[in-house]
Amino acid sequence: GAFNGGANISREQLATMLYRYVQSTGTSKGTMGSYSWLDGADQVHDWADPAMRWAVGSGIITGDNGNLNPGAPATRAQVATMLERFVNLITK
């Protein structure tokens, strides 16, 4: 419920932000997929499940050496990679 602008962002939080943006535009960019094959899949919060399925299915998140790491803080490199993949997806 709180913005908490000074906090780190997790991979599932970033995926949720991107997913909600796509939903707000009324477009159907991306594909729903499954992340059950990745380690850490059982750690995805219920509120992030649709966004994570979308992010994996759309190629925005590919796993970190076979691990989904949904609650881990996203590194600068991971954020940059996710944003680049997101921009490529929505500008197709």
C-alpha atoms as a printed R data frame, in Angstrom:
   type eleno elety resid chain resno      x       y       z
1  ATOM     1    CA   GLY     A     1  0.000   0.000   0.000
2  ATOM     2    CA   ALA     A     2  2.897   2.420   0.534
3  ATOM     3    CA   PHE     A     3  5.025   3.820  -2.303
4  ATOM     4    CA   ASN     A     4  8.309   3.498  -0.382
5  ATOM     5    CA   GLY     A     5 10.315   5.278  -3.102
6  ATOM     6    CA   GLY     A     6 13.688   4.753  -1.433
7  ATOM     7    CA   ALA     A     7 13.409   0.963  -1.223
8  ATOM     8    CA   ASN     A     8 14.920  -1.593  -3.579
9  ATOM     9    CA   ILE     A     9 12.616  -3.143  -6.165
10 ATOM    10    CA   SER     A    10 12.246  -6.884  -6.520
11 ATOM    11    CA   ARG     A    11 12.083  -8.712  -9.807
12 ATOM    12    CA   GLU     A    12  8.410  -9.563  -9.252
13 ATOM    13    CA   GLN     A    13  7.591  -5.953  -8.361
14 ATOM    14    CA   LEU     A    14  9.203  -4.675 -11.552
15 ATOM    15    CA   ALA     A    15  7.438  -7.330 -13.618
16 ATOM    16    CA   THR     A    16  4.147  -6.270 -12.015
17 ATOM    17    CA   MET     A    17  4.748  -2.603 -12.852
18 ATOM    18    CA   LEU     A    18  5.489  -3.407 -16.488
19 ATOM    19    CA   TYR     A    19  2.532  -5.785 -16.748
20 ATOM    20    CA   ARG     A    20  0.146  -3.219 -15.281
21 ATOM    21    CA   TYR     A    21  1.436  -0.613 -17.715
22 ATOM    22    CA   VAL     A    22  0.654  -2.875 -20.670
23 ATOM    23    CA   GLN     A    23 -2.787  -3.566 -19.228
24 ATOM    24    CA   SER     A    24 -3.454   0.163 -18.806
25 ATOM    25    CA   THR     A    25 -2.771   0.792 -22.498
26 ATOM    26    CA   GLY     A    26 -5.496  -1.632 -23.551
27 ATOM    27    CA   THR     A    27 -3.092  -3.576 -25.758
28 ATOM    28    CA   SER     A    28 -2.361  -7.256 -25.525
29 ATOM    29    CA   LYS     A    29  1.404  -7.078 -25.904
30 ATOM    30    CA   GLY     A    30  3.210 -10.154 -24.733
31 ATOM    31    CA   THR     A    31  2.300 -13.732 -23.994
32 ATOM    32    CA   MET     A    32  1.314 -15.523 -20.827
33 ATOM    33    CA   GLY     A    33  3.686 -18.344 -20.019
34 ATOM    34    CA   SER     A    34  4.760 -20.618 -17.217
35 ATOM    35    CA   TYR     A    35  7.627 -20.257 -14.796
36 ATOM    36    CA   SER     A    36  7.034 -23.528 -12.946
37 ATOM    37    CA   TRP     A    37 10.202 -25.039 -14.414
38 ATOM    38    CA   LEU     A    38 12.422 -22.407 -12.757
39 ATOM    39    CA   ASP     A    39 13.830 -22.780  -9.248
40 ATOM    40    CA   GLY     A    40 12.085 -20.392  -6.880
41 ATOM    41    CA   ALA     A    41  8.758 -20.573  -8.686
42 ATOM    42    CA   ASP     A    42  7.078 -21.424  -5.389
43 ATOM    43    CA   GLN     A    43  8.271 -18.086  -3.967
44 ATOM    44    CA   VAL     A    44  6.178 -15.897  -6.300
45 ATOM    45    CA   HIS     A    45  3.532 -13.994  -4.373
46 ATOM    46    CA   ASP     A    46 -0.077 -14.492  -5.463
47 ATOM    47    CA   TRP     A    47 -0.421 -10.815  -6.416
48 ATOM    48    CA   ALA     A    48  2.571 -11.134  -8.782
49 ATOM    49    CA   ASP     A    49  1.620 -14.440 -10.432
50 ATOM    50    CA   PRO     A    50 -0.083 -13.045 -13.564
51 ATOM    51    CA   ALA     A    51  2.690 -10.514 -14.085
52 ATOM    52    CA   MET     A    52  5.415 -13.112 -13.662
53 ATOM    53    CA   ARG     A    53  3.676 -15.503 -16.073
54 ATOM    54    CA   TRP     A    54  3.455 -12.625 -18.563
55 ATOM    55    CA   ALA     A    55  7.083 -11.537 -18.014
56 ATOM    56    CA   VAL     A    56  8.431 -15.069 -18.482
57 ATOM    57    CA   GLY     A    57  6.130 -15.824 -21.410
58 ATOM    58    CA   SER     A    58  7.115 -12.551 -23.093
59 ATOM    59    CA   GLY     A    59 10.838 -13.091 -22.549
60 ATOM    60    CA   ILE     A    60 11.258 -10.140 -20.185
61 ATOM    61    CA   ILE     A    61 12.425 -12.458 -17.407
62 ATOM    62    CA   THR     A    62 14.396 -15.536 -18.410
63 ATOM    63    CA   GLY     A    63 15.676 -16.639 -15.041
64 ATOM    64    CA   ASP     A    64 18.963 -16.106 -13.296
65 ATOM    65    CA   ASN     A    65 20.997 -19.261 -13.939
66 ATOM    66    CA   GLY     A    66 17.790 -21.303 -13.781
67 ATOM    67    CA   ASN     A    67 16.425 -19.445 -10.759
68 ATOM    68    CA   LEU     A    68 13.433 -17.130 -10.915
69 ATOM    69    CA   ASN     A    69 14.464 -15.152  -7.804
70 ATOM    70    CA   PRO     A    70 11.131 -13.304  -7.656
71 ATOM    71    CA   GLY     A    71 11.692 -11.559  -4.331
72 ATOM    72    CA   ALA     A    72 15.362 -10.768  -4.803
73 ATOM    73    CA   PRO     A    73 16.320  -7.139  -5.346
74 ATOM    74    CA   ALA     A    74 16.808  -6.483  -9.051
75 ATOM    75    CA   THR     A    75 20.331  -5.386  -9.883
76 ATOM    76    CA   ARG     A    76 20.945  -2.414 -12.164
77 ATOM    77    CA   ALA     A    77 21.898  -4.832 -14.932
78 ATOM    78    CA   GLN     A    78 18.705  -6.848 -14.454
79 ATOM    79    CA   VAL     A    79 16.562  -3.705 -14.492
80 ATOM    80    CA   ALA     A    80 18.287  -2.470 -17.651
81 ATOM    81    CA   THR     A    81 17.814  -5.847 -19.343
82 ATOM    82    CA   MET     A    82 14.161  -6.106 -18.336
83 ATOM    83    CA   LEU     A    83 13.463  -2.554 -19.524
84 ATOM    84    CA   GLU     A    84 15.224  -3.149 -22.855
85 ATOM    85    CA   ARG     A    85 13.220  -6.320 -23.461
86 ATOM    86    CA   PHE     A    86 10.032  -4.523 -22.414
87 ATOM    87    CA   VAL     A    87 10.639  -1.607 -24.810
88 ATOM    88    CA   ASN     A    88 11.384  -4.037 -27.647
89 ATOM    89    CA   LEU     A    89  8.137  -5.884 -26.863
90 ATOM    90    CA   ILE     A    90  5.843  -2.857 -26.769
91 ATOM    91    CA   THR     A    91  7.337  -1.156 -29.816
92 ATOM    92    CA   LYS     A    92  6.883  -4.145 -32.139
